[in-house]
Tab-separated table of C-alpha atoms in Angstrom:
chain	number	residue	atom	x	y	z
A	1	MET	CA	33.064	55.012	164.046
A	2	LYS	CA	34.268	58.055	162.632
A	3	ILE	CA	37.027	58.924	160.604
A	4	SER	CA	38.534	62.433	160.675
A	5	LEU	CA	40.965	63.689	157.703
A	6	SER	CA	42.917	66.645	158.266
A	7	ARG	CA	42.811	69.400	155.464
A	8	THR	CA	46.368	68.131	154.604
A	9	ASN	CA	45.463	64.165	154.531
A	10	ILE	CA	42.655	65.071	152.106
A	11	ILE	CA	45.053	67.452	150.095
A	12	SER	CA	47.406	64.923	150.273
A	13	ILE	CA	45.129	62.039	148.713
A	14	LEU	CA	43.711	64.606	145.878
A	15	LEU	CA	47.108	64.950	144.757
A	16	VAL	CA	47.745	61.148	144.255
A	17	VAL	CA	44.112	60.696	142.697
A	18	THR	CA	45.416	63.552	140.606
A	19	ILE	CA	48.955	61.830	139.394
A	20	LEU	CA	47.222	58.500	139.084
A	21	LEU	CA	44.642	59.612	136.524
A	22	LEU	CA	47.333	61.579	135.193
A	23	GLY	CA	49.212	58.417	134.496
A	24	PHE	CA	46.165	56.273	133.358
A	25	ASN	CA	45.378	59.380	130.857
A	26	ILE	CA	49.184	59.380	129.173
A	27	ILE	CA	49.087	55.530	128.952
A	28	ILE	CA	45.730	55.428	127.163
A	29	GLU	CA	46.935	58.132	124.886
A	30	LYS	CA	49.813	55.961	123.785
A	31	TYR	CA	47.419	53.177	123.323
A	32	TYR	CA	45.164	54.670	121.078
A	33	HIS	CA	48.191	56.710	119.215
A	34	HIS	CA	49.658	53.491	118.517
A	35	LEU	CA	46.130	51.705	117.372
A	36	LYS	CA	46.091	54.804	114.889
A	37	LEU	CA	49.665	54.249	113.833
A	38	ALA	CA	48.747	50.784	113.034
A	39	ALA	CA	45.622	51.537	111.295
A	40	GLU	CA	46.895	54.499	109.226
A	41	LYS	CA	50.061	51.639	108.248
A	42	GLY	CA	47.124	49.122	107.287
A	43	ILE	CA	47.414	45.042	107.945
A	44	PRO	CA	51.339	44.057	107.710
A	45	SER	CA	52.630	43.194	104.372
A	46	ASP	CA	53.715	39.720	105.357
A	47	LEU	CA	50.075	38.682	106.100
A	48	ILE	CA	49.114	40.099	102.875
A	49	ASN	CA	51.864	38.379	101.472
A	50	LYS	CA	50.660	35.231	102.954
A	51	ARG	CA	47.435	35.346	102.095
A	52	PHE	CA	48.142	35.757	98.538
A	53	LEU	CA	50.240	32.581	98.620
A	54	THR	CA	47.584	30.459	100.152
A	55	ALA	CA	45.239	31.666	97.263
A	56	LEU	CA	47.839	30.525	94.649
A	57	LYS	CA	48.142	27.520	96.474
A	58	ASN	CA	44.174	26.672	96.750
A	59	TYR	CA	44.493	26.709	92.740
A	60	ASN	CA	47.260	24.154	92.987
A	61	ILE	CA	49.594	27.273	91.397
A	62	ASP	CA	53.340	25.566	91.411
A	63	SER	CA	55.803	27.361	93.136
A	64	SER	CA	58.204	27.361	90.102
A	65	TRP	CA	55.500	29.535	88.270
A	66	ILE	CA	55.545	32.012	90.911
A	67	SER	CA	59.064	34.281	90.554
A	68	ILE	CA	59.943	37.441	92.767
A	69	LYS	CA	61.075	40.800	90.686
A	70	ASP	CA	63.592	43.030	92.126
A	71	LEU	CA	62.105	45.732	94.156
A	72	SER	CA	65.410	47.560	93.764
A	73	LYS	CA	64.161	49.245	90.152
A	74	ILE	CA	61.111	51.120	92.112
A	75	GLU	CA	60.715	53.704	94.283
A	76	ASP	CA	57.792	53.259	96.008
A	77	ASP	CA	59.182	52.164	99.733
A	78	SER	CA	55.717	50.730	100.765
A	79	LEU	CA	56.155	48.013	98.395
A	80	LYS	CA	57.307	44.841	100.226
A	81	TYR	CA	56.700	41.651	97.536
A	82	TRP	CA	56.498	41.958	93.754
A	83	TYR	CA	55.686	38.885	91.834
A	84	ASN	CA	55.427	37.711	87.831
A	85	VAL	CA	52.991	34.178	88.525
A	86	LYS	CA	52.056	32.312	85.428
A	87	ILE	CA	48.951	30.139	85.142
A	88	PRO	CA	48.059	27.381	83.105
A	89	GLU	CA	45.675	28.319	80.036
A	90	ASP	CA	42.835	26.408	81.543
A	91	LEU	CA	42.688	28.859	84.516
A	92	PRO	CA	41.173	32.402	83.589
A	93	PRO	CA	42.937	34.974	85.580
A	94	SER	CA	39.251	35.818	87.091
A	95	LEU	CA	39.210	32.983	88.579
A	96	LEU	CA	42.447	33.711	90.445
A	97	ILE	CA	41.832	37.069	91.557
A	98	LYS	CA	38.749	36.126	93.067
A	99	GLU	CA	40.412	33.911	95.020
A	100	ILE	CA	43.040	36.433	96.027
A	101	LYS	CA	39.713	38.302	97.155
A	102	ASN	CA	38.267	36.222	99.366
A	103	GLN	CA	41.194	35.947	101.666
A	104	PHE	CA	40.621	39.110	102.813
A	105	ASP	CA	37.798	41.150	104.606
A	106	THR	CA	36.838	43.944	102.437
A	107	ASN	CA	37.616	46.770	105.035
A	108	GLU	CA	41.004	45.593	105.459
A	109	VAL	CA	42.632	45.672	102.070
A	110	ASN	CA	41.776	47.305	98.579
A	111	ILE	CA	42.605	44.928	95.401
A	112	TYR	CA	42.621	46.072	92.224
A	113	ALA	CA	43.205	44.539	88.601
A	114	VAL	CA	44.560	45.804	85.869
A	115	ASP	CA	44.894	44.466	82.255
A	116	LYS	CA	48.008	44.887	80.049
A	117	PRO	CA	47.167	44.229	77.016
A	118	SER	CA	50.740	44.678	75.479
A	119	GLU	CA	52.087	41.932	77.955
A	120	THR	CA	49.124	39.801	77.493
A	121	SER	CA	48.674	40.020	81.408
A	122	VAL	CA	46.948	41.400	84.424
A	123	GLU	CA	48.731	42.954	87.059
A	124	VAL	CA	47.150	42.841	90.425
A	125	ARG	CA	47.830	45.486	93.179
A	126	ILE	CA	46.840	45.077	97.023
A	127	PHE	CA	46.618	48.377	98.756
A	128	SER	CA	46.035	48.753	102.623
A	129	SER	CA	45.665	52.093	104.450
A	130	LYS	CA	46.643	53.736	100.756
A	131	TYR	CA	49.891	52.082	100.607
A	132	LEU	CA	50.779	49.746	98.166
A	133	LYS	CA	51.443	46.574	99.628
A	134	LEU	CA	51.537	43.604	96.913
A	135	SER	CA	51.831	43.683	93.158
A	136	ALA	CA	51.836	40.620	91.106
A	137	ALA	CA	51.837	40.424	87.204
A	138	ILE	CA	49.650	37.187	86.132
A	139	LYS	CA	49.699	35.567	83.304
A	140	ASN	CA	48.332	32.336	81.274
A	141	ASN	CA	51.252	29.842	79.546
A	142	ASP	CA	49.992	27.029	77.228
A	143	LEU	CA	53.623	25.082	78.461
A	144	ILE	CA	52.160	24.692	81.866
A	145	HIS	CA	49.851	22.421	83.477
A	146	ARG	CA	48.732	21.283	86.879
A	147	LYS	CA	49.442	18.225	88.320
A	148	ALA	CA	45.796	16.796	88.756
A	149	ASP	CA	43.397	14.176	87.784
A	150	SER	CA	40.188	13.402	85.895
A	151	VAL	CA	37.380	11.828	87.844
A	152	ALA	CA	34.402	10.716	86.973
A	153	PHE	CA	30.653	9.705	88.802
A	154	VAL	CA	28.237	6.964	87.882
A	155	ILE	CA	24.725	8.126	89.646
A	156	THR	CA	22.122	5.178	90.855
A	157	GLY	CA	18.908	5.839	92.045
A	158	ILE	CA	17.702	8.703	89.734
A	159	GLU	CA	14.436	6.864	89.120
A	160	ASP	CA	13.323	7.298	92.869
A	161	LEU	CA	13.790	11.112	92.819
A	162	ASN	CA	10.716	13.048	92.687
A	163	SER	CA	10.411	15.445	90.070
A	164	GLU	CA	12.023	18.565	91.760
A	165	ASN	CA	15.206	16.777	92.344
A	166	LEU	CA	15.059	15.119	88.933
A	167	ASN	CA	14.948	18.435	87.679
A	168	ASP	CA	17.596	20.106	89.866
A	169	ILE	CA	20.261	16.890	89.239
A	170	LEU	CA	19.339	17.074	85.039
A	171	LYS	CA	20.129	21.050	84.993
A	172	MET	CA	23.661	20.330	87.179
A	173	PRO	CA	26.459	21.356	84.636
A	174	GLU	CA	28.699	18.650	85.727
A	175	GLN	CA	29.243	15.522	83.396
A	176	PHE	CA	28.228	12.264	84.754
A	177	THR	CA	26.310	8.877	83.811
A	178	CYS	CA	23.236	7.791	85.162
A	179	VAL	CA	22.661	4.072	85.726
A	180	LEU	CA	19.154	2.577	85.105
A	181	VAL	CA	17.715	-0.956	85.368
A	182	PRO	CA	15.750	-2.191	82.167
A	183	SER	CA	12.088	-0.595	82.831
A	184	LYS	CA	9.713	1.001	80.814
A	185	HIS	CA	10.113	3.762	83.766
A	186	SER	CA	13.632	3.860	82.685
A	187	LEU	CA	12.740	4.297	79.060
A	188	GLU	CA	10.842	7.594	80.037
A	189	LEU	CA	13.929	8.666	81.824
A	190	VAL	CA	16.328	8.052	78.729
A	191	LYS	CA	14.530	10.350	76.876
A	192	LEU	CA	14.809	12.888	79.207
A	193	LEU	CA	18.516	12.179	80.036
A	194	ASN	CA	19.236	12.809	75.908
A	195	GLU	CA	17.160	16.161	76.116
A	196	GLU	CA	20.011	17.102	78.722
A	197	GLN	CA	23.182	15.329	77.073
A	198	LYS	CA	23.543	13.077	79.984
A	199	GLN	CA	24.906	9.402	79.339
A	200	THR	CA	23.151	6.308	80.569
A	201	ALA	CA	24.303	3.316	81.796
A	202	VAL	CA	22.357	-0.077	82.003
A	203	LEU	CA	22.620	-2.488	84.964
A	204	LEU	CA	22.102	-6.302	83.970
A	205	ASN	CA	20.785	-7.696	87.599
A	206	ASP	CA	18.187	-10.097	89.329
A	207	ASP	CA	15.975	-7.327	90.370
A	208	ILE	CA	14.816	-6.064	86.494
A	209	PRO	CA	11.002	-5.439	87.224
A	210	ASP	CA	9.530	-5.993	83.509
A	211	LEU	CA	9.055	-9.487	81.896
A	212	GLU	CA	10.766	-8.179	78.597
A	213	TYR	CA	13.851	-7.351	79.951
A	214	LYS	CA	13.939	-9.899	83.282
A	215	LEU	CA	17.412	-12.224	83.485
A	216	LYS	CA	17.166	-14.815	85.470
A	217	SER	CA	18.851	-18.148	86.226
A	218	ASN	CA	16.958	-20.589	85.833
A	219	TYR	CA	15.563	-19.377	82.599
A	220	SER	CA	16.082	-20.968	78.787
A	221	LYS	CA	18.737	-19.658	76.523
A	222	ASN	CA	16.557	-19.004	74.072
A	223	ARG	CA	14.254	-16.940	77.324
A	224	ILE	CA	17.777	-15.068	78.035
A	225	ARG	CA	18.494	-14.177	74.581
A	226	ASN	CA	15.104	-12.578	74.191
A	227	SER	CA	15.533	-10.469	76.985
A	228	LEU	CA	19.150	-9.189	75.940
A	229	LYS	CA	17.924	-8.732	72.419
A	230	SER	CA	14.994	-6.623	73.813
A	231	ILE	CA	17.648	-4.745	76.103
A	232	SER	CA	20.208	-3.706	74.118
A	233	THR	CA	17.732	-2.701	71.232
A	234	LYS	CA	15.439	-0.483	73.402
A	235	PHE	CA	18.563	0.947	75.289
A	236	SER	CA	20.810	0.581	71.881
A	237	ASN	CA	21.946	4.535	73.144
A	238	ALA	CA	23.264	3.207	76.460
A	239	THR	CA	27.126	4.302	76.705
A	240	PHE	CA	28.228	1.371	78.288
A	241	PHE	CA	26.546	-1.691	80.501
A	242	ILE	CA	27.052	-2.853	84.053
A	243	MET	CA	27.134	-6.534	85.037
A	244	ASP	CA	26.178	-7.065	89.031
A	245	ASN	CA	28.998	-9.991	89.836
A	246	HIS	CA	27.430	-10.600	93.219
A	247	SER	CA	23.791	-11.548	91.276
A	248	ASP	CA	22.830	-15.221	90.610
A	249	ILE	CA	22.476	-14.367	86.808
A	250	TYR	CA	26.314	-13.126	86.602
A	251	ASN	CA	27.015	-16.893	88.395
A	252	SER	CA	24.916	-18.791	86.967
A	253	ASP	CA	25.641	-20.933	83.336
A	254	HIS	CA	24.160	-17.748	81.116
A	255	SER	CA	27.239	-15.627	82.401
A	256	ASP	CA	29.555	-16.452	79.142
A	257	ALA	CA	26.322	-16.058	76.805
A	258	ILE	CA	26.018	-12.227	78.269
A	259	ARG	CA	29.604	-11.420	77.668
A	260	ASN	CA	29.155	-12.663	74.277
A	261	TRP	CA	26.020	-11.157	73.597
A	262	PHE	CA	27.470	-7.764	74.364
A	263	GLU	CA	30.793	-8.660	72.437
A	264	GLY	CA	31.828	-5.188	71.139
A	265	ARG	CA	30.034	-3.013	73.786
A	266	VAL	CA	30.999	-2.465	76.994
A	267	LEU	CA	30.241	-4.511	79.892
A	268	VAL	CA	31.715	-3.539	83.448
A	269	PRO	CA	31.407	-5.464	86.319
A	270	GLU	CA	29.964	-3.651	88.945
A	271	GLU	CA	32.815	-4.042	91.612
A	272	LYS	CA	35.294	-2.053	88.975
A	273	PHE	CA	33.370	1.119	90.517
A	274	SER	CA	34.009	2.883	93.964
A	275	GLU	CA	31.356	3.331	96.270
A	276	ILE	CA	31.260	6.747	98.063
A	277	GLU	CA	28.615	8.586	100.464
A	278	PHE	CA	28.006	11.863	100.894
A	279	THR	CA	29.388	12.819	104.498
A	280	SER	CA	30.722	16.390	104.280
A	281	ALA	CA	32.090	17.923	101.279
A	282	GLU	CA	35.754	18.282	102.943
A	283	GLU	CA	35.659	14.750	103.734
A	284	ILE	CA	34.749	13.729	99.888
A	285	PHE	CA	37.258	16.082	98.389
A	286	LEU	CA	39.912	14.507	100.656
A	287	LYS	CA	38.872	11.621	99.912
A	288	ILE	CA	39.021	11.977	96.214
A	289	LYS	CA	42.715	13.701	96.613
A	290	SER	CA	43.904	11.053	98.621
A	291	GLU	CA	43.467	8.559	95.568
A	292	GLU	CA	44.829	11.046	92.989
A	293	GLY	CA	47.035	9.215	90.467
A	294	LYS	CA	44.632	6.609	90.534
A	295	LYS	CA	42.037	5.815	87.830
A	296	ARG	CA	38.486	6.426	89.701
A	297	VAL	CA	35.019	6.077	88.480
A	298	TYR	CA	32.698	7.049	91.842
A	299	ARG	CA	29.336	5.664	92.342
A	300	ILE	CA	27.040	7.300	94.228
A	301	SER	CA	23.481	7.994	94.869
A	302	ALA	CA	21.896	10.630	93.189
A	303	VAL	CA	20.263	11.814	96.146
A	304	ASP	CA	24.114	12.259	97.524
A	305	PHE	CA	25.251	13.847	94.387
A	306	LEU	CA	22.297	16.487	94.559
A	307	GLU	CA	25.227	17.583	97.259
A	308	MET	CA	28.568	17.389	95.562
A	309	SER	CA	28.572	20.800	94.152
A	310	PRO	CA	30.836	22.005	96.622
A	311	VAL	CA	33.253	19.151	95.832
A	312	PHE	CA	33.137	20.060	92.248
A	313	ALA	CA	34.524	23.634	93.082
A	314	SER	CA	37.101	22.504	95.270
A	315	LEU	CA	38.441	20.118	92.963
A	316	ARG	CA	38.171	22.228	89.604
A	317	LYS	CA	40.139	24.924	91.869
A	318	LEU	CA	43.155	22.323	91.585
A	319	GLY	CA	42.947	21.446	87.947
A	320	TYR	CA	40.718	18.264	88.321
A	321	ARG	CA	38.567	17.561	85.247
A	322	ILE	CA	35.000	15.818	86.036
A	323	VAL	CA	34.730	13.663	82.942
A	324	TYR	CA	32.033	11.072	81.543
A	325	PRO	CA	32.726	7.537	82.764
A	326	SER	CA	33.203	6.597	79.351
A	327	VAL	CA	36.673	8.402	79.377
A	328	LEU	CA	37.904	6.414	82.014
A	329	ILE	CA	35.862	3.064	81.687
A	330	ARG	CA	38.603	1.151	79.500
A	331	SER	CA	41.194	1.819	82.109
A	332	LEU	CA	38.905	-0.634	84.312
A	333	ILE	CA	38.150	-3.519	82.697
């Protein structure tokens, strides 16, 4: 079936199509004009401010340390946020500035840090599309301190690591204590740990392999005394000793003799440590943070400890101190 169109109909159709195309073109031009204006103005000041405050929160900066300066004193009408920020002495401004930069895509803003020697501060200026949107003077203050805890770690299973992982853990900058069961191999590890300024603790249990140090519930008092003498002499540099409170030797007639032998030294029941297993950096971080205010020495395997660097970074942001267990151990016993 043929459809015939008159000349008048064709002209009408073309006219309608032309009008539609013109309308569509106007809409597109307005849309792109809007985008161009938005690009020229950059990202909103409120969004920049929100990300800036998030960076401060990530470093546990108390809101009372952040003050708003009077904008009426400046002529730059693009500047919407102007702050004075006090930070504790233990937090270098460079770390906080790095965290602020991490909140933004490099194409979104330009961030400049200008030292102000006369004011002993650093001024941070955030620009978007050449417009100054936020300015903050960051200054250390020795009268303020972040509310955060000290945490410590004892590491088990170091004797089972291969040479590569052992070297990795020895080179970690963290403060920690390695738990060793008395043996000839453990004495070799003590030398390595001492060279790297790492602390050691000695675990007393039923599983000591070497006869010289072995502790058994059916041993005579004299035999137990000889083993204890060898342990305390050969491992004299141990920061403290740990007693497996579930072991036969602990629950035997020799338990008082062992405690008396280490009188004047630190002898800690193993149950005093909080055991953690590495699942994810976020879960471990949240677990430690949820126990804020409690004196905690965490026991963790050497393999899991190798995965803990992101956790340590997150804790330090909040002002936590990673200390040797010997700093906190007295509060556990």
